[in-house]
CSV table of C-alpha atoms and ligand atoms in Angstrom, one decimal:
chain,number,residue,atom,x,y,z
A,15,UNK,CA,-31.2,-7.9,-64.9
A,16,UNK,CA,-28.1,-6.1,-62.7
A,17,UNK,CA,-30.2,-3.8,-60.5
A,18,UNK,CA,-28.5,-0.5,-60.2
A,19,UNK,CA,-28.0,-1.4,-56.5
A,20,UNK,CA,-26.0,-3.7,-57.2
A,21,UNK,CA,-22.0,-4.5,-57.4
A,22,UNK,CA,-21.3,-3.4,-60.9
A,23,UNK,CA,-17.7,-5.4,-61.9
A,24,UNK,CA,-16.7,-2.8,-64.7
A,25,UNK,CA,-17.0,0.0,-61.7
A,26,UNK,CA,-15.0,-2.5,-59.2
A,27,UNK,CA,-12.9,0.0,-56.6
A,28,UNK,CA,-9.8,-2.1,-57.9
A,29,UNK,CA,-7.3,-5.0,-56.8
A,30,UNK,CA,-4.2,-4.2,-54.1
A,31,UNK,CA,-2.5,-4.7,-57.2
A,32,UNK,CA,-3.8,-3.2,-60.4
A,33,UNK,CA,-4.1,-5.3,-63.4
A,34,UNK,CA,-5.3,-4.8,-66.6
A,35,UNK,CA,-8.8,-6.7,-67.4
A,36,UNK,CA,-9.4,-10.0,-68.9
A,37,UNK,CA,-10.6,-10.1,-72.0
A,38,UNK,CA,-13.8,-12.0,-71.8
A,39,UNK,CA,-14.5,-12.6,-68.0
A,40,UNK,CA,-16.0,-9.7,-66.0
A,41,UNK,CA,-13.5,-8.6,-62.7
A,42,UNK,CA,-15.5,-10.8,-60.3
A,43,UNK,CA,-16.1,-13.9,-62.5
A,44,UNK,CA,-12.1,-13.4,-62.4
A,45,UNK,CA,-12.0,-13.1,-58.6
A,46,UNK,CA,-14.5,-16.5,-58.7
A,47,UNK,CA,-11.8,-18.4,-61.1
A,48,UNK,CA,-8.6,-17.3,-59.0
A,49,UNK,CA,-10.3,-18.9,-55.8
A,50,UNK,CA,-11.5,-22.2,-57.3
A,51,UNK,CA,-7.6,-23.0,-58.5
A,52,UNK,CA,-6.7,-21.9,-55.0
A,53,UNK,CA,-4.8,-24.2,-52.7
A,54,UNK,CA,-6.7,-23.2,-49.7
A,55,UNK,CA,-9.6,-24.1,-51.6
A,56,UNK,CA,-8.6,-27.7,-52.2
A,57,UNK,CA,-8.8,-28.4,-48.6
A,58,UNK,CA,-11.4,-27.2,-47.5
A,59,UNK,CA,-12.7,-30.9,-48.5
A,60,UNK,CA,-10.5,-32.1,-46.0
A,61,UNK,CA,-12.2,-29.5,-43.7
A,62,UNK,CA,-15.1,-29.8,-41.3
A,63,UNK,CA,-16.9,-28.2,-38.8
A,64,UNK,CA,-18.9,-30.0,-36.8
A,65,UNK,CA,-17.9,-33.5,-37.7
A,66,UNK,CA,-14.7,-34.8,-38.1
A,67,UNK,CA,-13.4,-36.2,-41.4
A,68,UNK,CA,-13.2,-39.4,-40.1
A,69,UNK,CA,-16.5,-39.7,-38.5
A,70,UNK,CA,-18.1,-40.3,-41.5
A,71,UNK,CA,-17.8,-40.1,-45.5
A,72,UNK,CA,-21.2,-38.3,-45.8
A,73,UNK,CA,-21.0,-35.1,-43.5
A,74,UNK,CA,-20.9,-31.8,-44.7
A,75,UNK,CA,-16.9,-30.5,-45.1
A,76,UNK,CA,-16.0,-26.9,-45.7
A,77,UNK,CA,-16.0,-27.3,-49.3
A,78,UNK,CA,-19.6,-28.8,-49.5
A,79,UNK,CA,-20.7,-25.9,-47.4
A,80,UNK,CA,-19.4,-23.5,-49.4
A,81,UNK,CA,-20.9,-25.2,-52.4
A,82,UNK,CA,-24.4,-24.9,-50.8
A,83,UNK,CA,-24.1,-21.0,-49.7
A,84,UNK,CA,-22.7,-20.3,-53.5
A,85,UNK,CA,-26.3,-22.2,-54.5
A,86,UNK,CA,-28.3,-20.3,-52.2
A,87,UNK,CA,-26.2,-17.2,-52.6
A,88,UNK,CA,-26.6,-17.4,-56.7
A,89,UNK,CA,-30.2,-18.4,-56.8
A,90,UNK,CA,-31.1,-15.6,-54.7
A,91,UNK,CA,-28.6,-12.9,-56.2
A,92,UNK,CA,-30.6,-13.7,-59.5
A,93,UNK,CA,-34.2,-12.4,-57.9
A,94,UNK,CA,-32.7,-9.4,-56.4
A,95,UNK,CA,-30.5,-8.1,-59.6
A,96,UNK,CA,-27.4,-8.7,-58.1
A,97,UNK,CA,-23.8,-9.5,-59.6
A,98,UNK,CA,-24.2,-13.5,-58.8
A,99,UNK,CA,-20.4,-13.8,-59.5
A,100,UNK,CA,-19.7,-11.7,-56.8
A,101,UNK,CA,-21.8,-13.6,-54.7
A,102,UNK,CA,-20.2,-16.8,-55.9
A,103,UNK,CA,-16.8,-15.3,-55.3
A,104,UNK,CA,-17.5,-14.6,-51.8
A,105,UNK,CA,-19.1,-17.8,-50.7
A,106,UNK,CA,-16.5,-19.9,-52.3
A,107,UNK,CA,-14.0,-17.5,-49.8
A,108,UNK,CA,-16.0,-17.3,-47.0
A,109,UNK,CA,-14.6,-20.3,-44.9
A,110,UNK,CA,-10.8,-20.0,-46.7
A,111,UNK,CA,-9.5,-19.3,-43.5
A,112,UNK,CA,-11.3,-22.1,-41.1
A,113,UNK,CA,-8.4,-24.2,-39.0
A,114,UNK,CA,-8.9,-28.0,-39.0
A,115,UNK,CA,-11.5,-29.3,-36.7
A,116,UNK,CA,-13.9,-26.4,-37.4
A,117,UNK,CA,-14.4,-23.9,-34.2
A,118,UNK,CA,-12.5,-25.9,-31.6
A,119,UNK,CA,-9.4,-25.7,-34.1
A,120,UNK,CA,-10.3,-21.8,-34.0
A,121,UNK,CA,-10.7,-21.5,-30.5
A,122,UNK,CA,-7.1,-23.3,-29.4
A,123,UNK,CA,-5.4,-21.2,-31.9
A,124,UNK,CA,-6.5,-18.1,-30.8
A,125,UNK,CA,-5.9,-19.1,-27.5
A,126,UNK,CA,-1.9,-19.9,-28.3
A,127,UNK,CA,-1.9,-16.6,-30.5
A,128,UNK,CA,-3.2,-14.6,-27.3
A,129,UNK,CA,-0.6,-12.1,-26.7
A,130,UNK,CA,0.9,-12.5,-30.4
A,131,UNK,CA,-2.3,-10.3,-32.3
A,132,UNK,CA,-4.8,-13.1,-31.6
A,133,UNK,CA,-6.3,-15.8,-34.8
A,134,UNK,CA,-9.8,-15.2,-36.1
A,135,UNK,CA,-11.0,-17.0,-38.9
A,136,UNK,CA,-12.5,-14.0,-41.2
A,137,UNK,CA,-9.6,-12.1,-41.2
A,138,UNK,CA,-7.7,-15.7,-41.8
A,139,UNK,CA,-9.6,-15.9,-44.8
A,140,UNK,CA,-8.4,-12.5,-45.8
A,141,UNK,CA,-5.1,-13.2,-45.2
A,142,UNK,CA,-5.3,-16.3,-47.4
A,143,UNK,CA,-6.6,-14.6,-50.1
A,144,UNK,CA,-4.0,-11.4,-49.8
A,145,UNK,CA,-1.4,-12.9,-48.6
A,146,UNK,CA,-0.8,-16.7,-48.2
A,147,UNK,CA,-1.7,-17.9,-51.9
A,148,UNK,CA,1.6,-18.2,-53.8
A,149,UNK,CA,0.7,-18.5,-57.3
A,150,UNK,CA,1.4,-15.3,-59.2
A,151,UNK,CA,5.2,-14.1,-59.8
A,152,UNK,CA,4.7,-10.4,-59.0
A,153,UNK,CA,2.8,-10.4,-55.8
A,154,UNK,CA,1.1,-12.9,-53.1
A,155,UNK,CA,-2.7,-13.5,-52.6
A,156,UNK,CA,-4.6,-13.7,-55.4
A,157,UNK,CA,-4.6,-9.8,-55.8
A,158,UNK,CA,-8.7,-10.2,-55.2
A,159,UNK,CA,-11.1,-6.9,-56.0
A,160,UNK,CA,-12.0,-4.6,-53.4
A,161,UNK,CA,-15.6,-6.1,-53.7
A,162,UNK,CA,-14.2,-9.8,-53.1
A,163,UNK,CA,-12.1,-9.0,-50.1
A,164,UNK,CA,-15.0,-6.7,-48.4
A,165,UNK,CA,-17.2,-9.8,-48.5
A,166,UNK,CA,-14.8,-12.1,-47.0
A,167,UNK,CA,-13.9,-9.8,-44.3
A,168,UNK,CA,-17.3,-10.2,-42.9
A,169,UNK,CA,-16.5,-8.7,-39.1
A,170,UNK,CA,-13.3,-7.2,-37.8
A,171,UNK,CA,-12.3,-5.5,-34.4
A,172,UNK,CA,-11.6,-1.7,-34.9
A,173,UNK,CA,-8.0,-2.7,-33.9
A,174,UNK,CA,-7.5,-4.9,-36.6
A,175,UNK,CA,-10.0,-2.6,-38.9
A,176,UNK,CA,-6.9,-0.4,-37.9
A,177,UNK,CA,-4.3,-2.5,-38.8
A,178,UNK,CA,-5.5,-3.4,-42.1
A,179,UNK,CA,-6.4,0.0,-43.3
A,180,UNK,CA,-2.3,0.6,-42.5
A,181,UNK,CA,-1.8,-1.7,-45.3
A,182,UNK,CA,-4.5,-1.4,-48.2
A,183,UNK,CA,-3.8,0.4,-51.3
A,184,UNK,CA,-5.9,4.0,-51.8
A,185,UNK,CA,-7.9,3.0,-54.2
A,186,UNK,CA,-8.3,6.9,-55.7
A,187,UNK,CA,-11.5,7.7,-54.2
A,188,UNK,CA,-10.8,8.4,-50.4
A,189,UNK,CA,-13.0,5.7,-49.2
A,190,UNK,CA,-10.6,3.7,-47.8
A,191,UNK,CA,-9.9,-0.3,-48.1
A,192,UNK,CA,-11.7,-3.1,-46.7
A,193,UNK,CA,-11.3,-2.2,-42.9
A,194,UNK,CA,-12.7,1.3,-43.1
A,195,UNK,CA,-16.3,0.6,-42.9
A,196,UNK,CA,-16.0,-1.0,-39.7
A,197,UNK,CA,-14.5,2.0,-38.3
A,198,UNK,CA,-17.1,4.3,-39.4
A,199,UNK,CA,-19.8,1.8,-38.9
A,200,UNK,CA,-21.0,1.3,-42.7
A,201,UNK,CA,-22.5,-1.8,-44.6
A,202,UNK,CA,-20.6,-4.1,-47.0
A,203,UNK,CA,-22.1,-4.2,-50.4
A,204,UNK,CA,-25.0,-6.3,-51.0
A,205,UNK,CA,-23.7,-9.5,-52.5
A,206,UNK,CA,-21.3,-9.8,-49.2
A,207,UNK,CA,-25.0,-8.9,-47.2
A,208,UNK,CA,-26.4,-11.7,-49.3
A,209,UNK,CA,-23.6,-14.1,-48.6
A,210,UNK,CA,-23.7,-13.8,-44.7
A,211,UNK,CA,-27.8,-15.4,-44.4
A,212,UNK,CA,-26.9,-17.3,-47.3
A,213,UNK,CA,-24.0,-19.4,-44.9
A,214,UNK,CA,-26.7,-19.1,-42.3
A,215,UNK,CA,-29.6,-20.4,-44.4
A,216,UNK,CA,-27.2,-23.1,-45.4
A,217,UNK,CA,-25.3,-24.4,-41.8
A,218,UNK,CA,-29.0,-24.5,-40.1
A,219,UNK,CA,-30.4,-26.4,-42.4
A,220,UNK,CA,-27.2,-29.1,-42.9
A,221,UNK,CA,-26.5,-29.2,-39.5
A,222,UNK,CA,-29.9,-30.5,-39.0
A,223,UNK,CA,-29.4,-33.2,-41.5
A,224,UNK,CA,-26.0,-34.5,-40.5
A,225,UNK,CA,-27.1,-34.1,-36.8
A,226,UNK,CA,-30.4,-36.5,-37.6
A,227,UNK,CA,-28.4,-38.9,-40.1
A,228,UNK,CA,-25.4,-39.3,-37.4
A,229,UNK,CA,-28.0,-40.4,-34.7
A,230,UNK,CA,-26.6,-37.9,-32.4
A,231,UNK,CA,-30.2,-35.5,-32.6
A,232,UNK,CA,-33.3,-37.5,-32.9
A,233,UNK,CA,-36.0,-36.2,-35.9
A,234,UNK,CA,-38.7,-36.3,-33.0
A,235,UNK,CA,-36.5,-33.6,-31.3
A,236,UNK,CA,-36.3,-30.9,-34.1
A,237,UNK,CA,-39.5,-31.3,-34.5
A,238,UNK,CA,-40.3,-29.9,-31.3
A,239,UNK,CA,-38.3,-26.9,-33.0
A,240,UNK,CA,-41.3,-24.1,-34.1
A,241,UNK,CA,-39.7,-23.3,-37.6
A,242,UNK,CA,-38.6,-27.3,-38.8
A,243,UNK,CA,-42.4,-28.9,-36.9
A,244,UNK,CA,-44.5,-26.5,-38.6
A,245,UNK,CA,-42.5,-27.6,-41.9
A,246,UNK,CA,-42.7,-31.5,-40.8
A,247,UNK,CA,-46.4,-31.4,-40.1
A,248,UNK,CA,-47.1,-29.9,-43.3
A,249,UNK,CA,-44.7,-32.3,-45.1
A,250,UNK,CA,-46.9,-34.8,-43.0
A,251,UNK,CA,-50.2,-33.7,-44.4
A,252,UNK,CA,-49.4,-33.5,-47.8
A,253,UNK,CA,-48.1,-37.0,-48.0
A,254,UNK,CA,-49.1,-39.5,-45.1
A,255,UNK,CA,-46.9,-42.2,-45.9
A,256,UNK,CA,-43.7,-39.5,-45.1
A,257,UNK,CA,-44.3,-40.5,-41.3
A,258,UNK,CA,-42.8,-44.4,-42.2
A,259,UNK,CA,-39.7,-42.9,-44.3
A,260,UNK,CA,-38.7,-40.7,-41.7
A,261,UNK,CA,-34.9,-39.8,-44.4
A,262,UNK,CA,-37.6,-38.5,-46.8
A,263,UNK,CA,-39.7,-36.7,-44.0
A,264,UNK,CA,-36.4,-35.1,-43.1
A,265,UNK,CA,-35.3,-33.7,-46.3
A,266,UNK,CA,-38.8,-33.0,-47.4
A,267,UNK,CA,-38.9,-30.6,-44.6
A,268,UNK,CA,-35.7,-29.5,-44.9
A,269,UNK,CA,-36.3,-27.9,-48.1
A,270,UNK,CA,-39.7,-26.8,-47.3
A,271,UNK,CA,-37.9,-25.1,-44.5
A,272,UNK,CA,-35.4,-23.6,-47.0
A,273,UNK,CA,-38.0,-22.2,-49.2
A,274,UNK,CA,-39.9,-20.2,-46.8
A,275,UNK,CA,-36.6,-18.8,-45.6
A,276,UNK,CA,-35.4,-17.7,-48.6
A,277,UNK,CA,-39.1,-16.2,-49.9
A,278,UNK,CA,-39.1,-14.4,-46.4
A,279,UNK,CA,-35.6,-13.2,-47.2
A,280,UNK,CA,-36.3,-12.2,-50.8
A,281,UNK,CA,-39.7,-10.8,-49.7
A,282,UNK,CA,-38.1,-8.8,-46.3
A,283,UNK,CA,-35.3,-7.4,-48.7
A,284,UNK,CA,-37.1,-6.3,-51.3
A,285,UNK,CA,-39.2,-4.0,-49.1
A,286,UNK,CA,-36.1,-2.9,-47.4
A,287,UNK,CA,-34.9,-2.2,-50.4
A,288,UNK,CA,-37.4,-0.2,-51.4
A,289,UNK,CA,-37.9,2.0,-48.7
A,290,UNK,CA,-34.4,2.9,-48.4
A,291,UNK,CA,-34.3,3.6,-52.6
A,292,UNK,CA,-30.1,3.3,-52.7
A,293,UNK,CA,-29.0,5.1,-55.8
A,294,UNK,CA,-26.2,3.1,-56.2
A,295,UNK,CA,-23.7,0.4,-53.8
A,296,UNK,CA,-21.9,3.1,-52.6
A,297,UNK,CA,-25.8,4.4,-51.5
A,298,UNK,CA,-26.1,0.9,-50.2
A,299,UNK,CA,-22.9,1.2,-48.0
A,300,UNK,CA,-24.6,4.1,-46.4
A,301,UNK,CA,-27.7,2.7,-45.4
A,302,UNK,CA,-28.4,0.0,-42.7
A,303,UNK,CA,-27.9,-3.3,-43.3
A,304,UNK,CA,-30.8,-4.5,-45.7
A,305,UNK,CA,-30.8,-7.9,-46.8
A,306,UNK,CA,-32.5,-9.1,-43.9
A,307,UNK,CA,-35.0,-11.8,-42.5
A,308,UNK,CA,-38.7,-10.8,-41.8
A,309,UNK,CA,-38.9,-10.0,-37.7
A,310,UNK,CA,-40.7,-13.6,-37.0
A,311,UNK,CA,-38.8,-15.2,-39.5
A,312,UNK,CA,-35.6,-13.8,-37.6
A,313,UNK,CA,-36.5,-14.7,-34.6
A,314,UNK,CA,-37.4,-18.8,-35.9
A,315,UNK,CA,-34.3,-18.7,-37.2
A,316,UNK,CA,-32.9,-17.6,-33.9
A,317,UNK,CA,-34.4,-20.2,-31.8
A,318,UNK,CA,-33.7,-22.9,-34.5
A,319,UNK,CA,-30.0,-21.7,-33.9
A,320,UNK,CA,-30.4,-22.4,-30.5
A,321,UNK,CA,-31.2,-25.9,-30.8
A,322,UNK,CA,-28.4,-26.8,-32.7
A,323,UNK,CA,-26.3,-25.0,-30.1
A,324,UNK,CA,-27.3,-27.2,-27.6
A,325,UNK,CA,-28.5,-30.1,-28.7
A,326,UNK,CA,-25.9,-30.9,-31.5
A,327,UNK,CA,-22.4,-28.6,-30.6
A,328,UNK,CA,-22.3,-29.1,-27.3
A,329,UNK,CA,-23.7,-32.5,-27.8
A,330,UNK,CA,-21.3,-34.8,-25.1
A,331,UNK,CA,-19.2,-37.0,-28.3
A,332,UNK,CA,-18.9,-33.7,-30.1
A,333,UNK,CA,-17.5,-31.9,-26.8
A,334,UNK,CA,-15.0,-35.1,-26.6
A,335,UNK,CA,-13.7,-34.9,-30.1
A,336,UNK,CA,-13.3,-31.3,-30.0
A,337,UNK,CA,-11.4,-32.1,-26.9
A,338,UNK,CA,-9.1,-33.7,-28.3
A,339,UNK,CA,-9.1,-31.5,-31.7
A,340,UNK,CA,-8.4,-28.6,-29.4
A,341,UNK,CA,-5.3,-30.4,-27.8
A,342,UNK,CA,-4.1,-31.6,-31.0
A,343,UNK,CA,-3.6,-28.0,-32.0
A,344,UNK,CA,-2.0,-26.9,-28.5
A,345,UNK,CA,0.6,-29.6,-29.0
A,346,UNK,CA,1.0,-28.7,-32.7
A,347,UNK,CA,1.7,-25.0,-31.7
A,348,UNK,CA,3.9,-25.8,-29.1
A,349,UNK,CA,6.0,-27.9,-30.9
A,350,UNK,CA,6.6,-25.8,-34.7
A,351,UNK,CA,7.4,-22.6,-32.0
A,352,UNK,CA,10.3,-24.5,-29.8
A,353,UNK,CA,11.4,-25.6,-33.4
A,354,UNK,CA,10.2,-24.0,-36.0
A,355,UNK,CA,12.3,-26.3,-38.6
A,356,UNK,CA,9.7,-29.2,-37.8
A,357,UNK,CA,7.2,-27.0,-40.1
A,358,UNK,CA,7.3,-28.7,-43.6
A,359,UNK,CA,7.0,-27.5,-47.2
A,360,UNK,CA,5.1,-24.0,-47.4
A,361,UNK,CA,6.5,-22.6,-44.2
A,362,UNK,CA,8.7,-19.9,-44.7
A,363,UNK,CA,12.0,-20.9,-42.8
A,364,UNK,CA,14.2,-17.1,-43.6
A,365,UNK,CA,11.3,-15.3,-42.4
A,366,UNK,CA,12.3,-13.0,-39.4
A,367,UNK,CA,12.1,-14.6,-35.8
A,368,UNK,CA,9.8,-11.9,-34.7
A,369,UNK,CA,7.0,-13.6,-37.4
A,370,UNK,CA,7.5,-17.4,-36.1
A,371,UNK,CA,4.1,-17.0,-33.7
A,372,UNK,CA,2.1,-16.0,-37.0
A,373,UNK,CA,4.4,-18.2,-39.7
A,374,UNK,CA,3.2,-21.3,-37.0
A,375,UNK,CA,-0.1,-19.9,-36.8
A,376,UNK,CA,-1.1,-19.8,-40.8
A,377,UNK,CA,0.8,-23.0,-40.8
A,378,UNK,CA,-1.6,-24.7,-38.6
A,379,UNK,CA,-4.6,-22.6,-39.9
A,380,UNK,CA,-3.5,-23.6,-43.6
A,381,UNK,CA,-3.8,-27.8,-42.6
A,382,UNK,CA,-6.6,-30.1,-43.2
A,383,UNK,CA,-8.1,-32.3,-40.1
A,384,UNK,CA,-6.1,-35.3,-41.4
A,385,UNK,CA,-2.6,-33.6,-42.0
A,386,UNK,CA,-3.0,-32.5,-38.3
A,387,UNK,CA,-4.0,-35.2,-36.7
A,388,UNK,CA,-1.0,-37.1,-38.5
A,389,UNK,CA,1.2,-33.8,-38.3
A,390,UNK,CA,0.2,-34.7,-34.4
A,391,UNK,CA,1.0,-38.1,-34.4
A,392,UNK,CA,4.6,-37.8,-36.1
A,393,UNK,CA,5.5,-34.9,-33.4
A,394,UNK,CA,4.3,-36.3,-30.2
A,395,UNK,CA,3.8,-40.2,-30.9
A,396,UNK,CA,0.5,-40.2,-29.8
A,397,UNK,CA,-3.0,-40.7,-31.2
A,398,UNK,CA,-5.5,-38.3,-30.4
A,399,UNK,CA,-7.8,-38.6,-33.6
A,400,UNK,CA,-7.5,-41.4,-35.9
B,13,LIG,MG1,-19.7,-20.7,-43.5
């Protein structure tokens, strides 16, 4: 049952673009459709964040990911009364805008953008969905809701807050478009609330599996993590033969680990729900943020974030391969700018000179990890990643 809280698709503030309704989908089961027959959605299998695609046929890519948040986001959308579409929407999105080789591919592109407006992923992702996607004869993007777009744009400088409200459409209420609430410091709906733990939930607990399976983290080592031990032990005491079948011990806990998150979160919500009464989502907007973690559960989560930090990102062969990753895109950059003709299909070669730094930019952005590293290999001659 849709609370009256929540994102109510018939009462959508509207696309950049209006269009008239679909006959039997809702607005945001729409927005859901238009994403999954995206391009930039496609590769995101050929995406990954920690581990490289080649390391390994059984890690976690962007699209997996994604998969898991929509599954968390949906299952837990349906306890609290909210649109799960719109939840679905947004966690198929979220990560639209990742370069290859996950953060260090981010971190070397903003670095060669510094200067020319910077590169951050989230507003990446926004600019895929508004701009970047060709598929429609009148317009680019997908022409997304307001809802959509406000969930994917999950945090946002005041400059660029700036520079985006320059550009979006009215919408006939004087609320402004999706960069507005970061200016004056309001909330995002709460499906897009919903979607940001939901990622977390989702990379904390996955990270700790591929970390263990890759042999890079050692089980006895999470364990000594407050949140996952308390979970093993108890896994431990319910069946005593887990301790030999350390995989099973490991996903047992996992998802014992999962559940208590995701009852704390429903639980934690709920009240904050409830003791702020919002009348409706605008209401919501207004209030502070209240999908939320219990304090201690918060603050688990916190330390198990920690761990991963330093034990599995800034693990030594991680650091190396993101190395490399990190050069590949330097080199990349350095080569489509001193000519920008070596960019292939999909780059736009009348656009004005003044754009090439961005063209090359959402060029790189737009690759998988394996059309850069052999993008990298045809321009230089040399093999970084293989
Ligand atoms: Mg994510």
């Amino acid at each position: 049952m849709r609370s009256p809280y929540a994102s109510d698709p018939a009462q959508s503030r509207g696309r950049r673009h209006p269009q008239s309704p679909a006959p039997t989908r809702t607005e945001f089961q729409r927005d859901r459709d238009r994403i999954v027959h995206s391009t930039a959605f496609r590769r995101l299998v050929y995406k990954t964040q920690v581990f490289l695609n080649h390391e390994g046929d059984l890690f976690r890519t962007r699209l997996t990911h994604s998969l898991e948040v929509a599954q968390l986001g949906r299952s837990m959308a349906r306890t609290l009364g909210l649109d799960e579409d719109l939840v679905e929407a947004i966690a198929l999105a979220h990560d639209l805008g990742h370069t290859p080789f996950g953060h260090a591919g981010q971190d070397a592109l903003d670095a060669c953008m510094a200067g020319h407006g910077g590169f951050e992923h989230n507003l990446q992702s926004l600019r895929v969905v508004d701009h970047l996607e060709e598929r429609y004869p009148d317009f680019d993007g997908l022409n997304l809701c307001f809802e959509t777009r406000e969930g994917i744009l999950k945090h946002c400088s005041r400059h660029n807050a700036e520079l985006i409200e320059a550009q979006e459409p009215s919408f006939g209420d004087g609320q402004g478009g999706v960069g507005a609430r970061f200016l004056r410091r309001a909330q995002p709906g709460l499906e897009a609330q919903l979607c940001n733990l939901a990622d977390e939930i989702a990379y904390n607990a996955h990270d700790i599996d591929d970390g263990v399976r890759s042999g890079l983290i050692e089980l006895a080592q999470v364990q000594q993590v407050p949140l996952f031990g308390r979970f093993s032990e108890q896994a431990a005491r319910a069946n005593v033969e887990l301790v030999h079948k350390p995989r099973r011990w490991l996903y047992e806990t996992v998802r014992l680990m999962l559940s208590s998150q995701i009852y704390d979160l429903m639980d934690s919500t709920q009240a904050a729900i409830a003791l702020a009464a919002p009348a409706d989502v605008q209401a919501v907007r207004n209030c502070p943020p209240l999908v939320q973690f219990s304090p201690a559960m918060q603050q688990e989560t916190a330390q198990l974030k920690a761990f991963l930090f330093a034990s599995l990102y800034r693990h030594p062969r991680v650091l190396e391969t993101m190395d490399k990753a990190r050069q590949v895109v330097g080199d990349l950059f350095a080569a489509y700018v001193n000519d920008p003709a070596a960019m292939q299909a999909g780059a736009d070669a009348s656009a004005p000179q003044a754009q090439t730094y961005r063209r090359v930019a959402d060029y790189i952005a737009g690759m998988t990890d394996r059309f850069a590293s052999r993008e990298h290999q045809r321009l230089t001659g040399r093999v970084l990643l293989a």
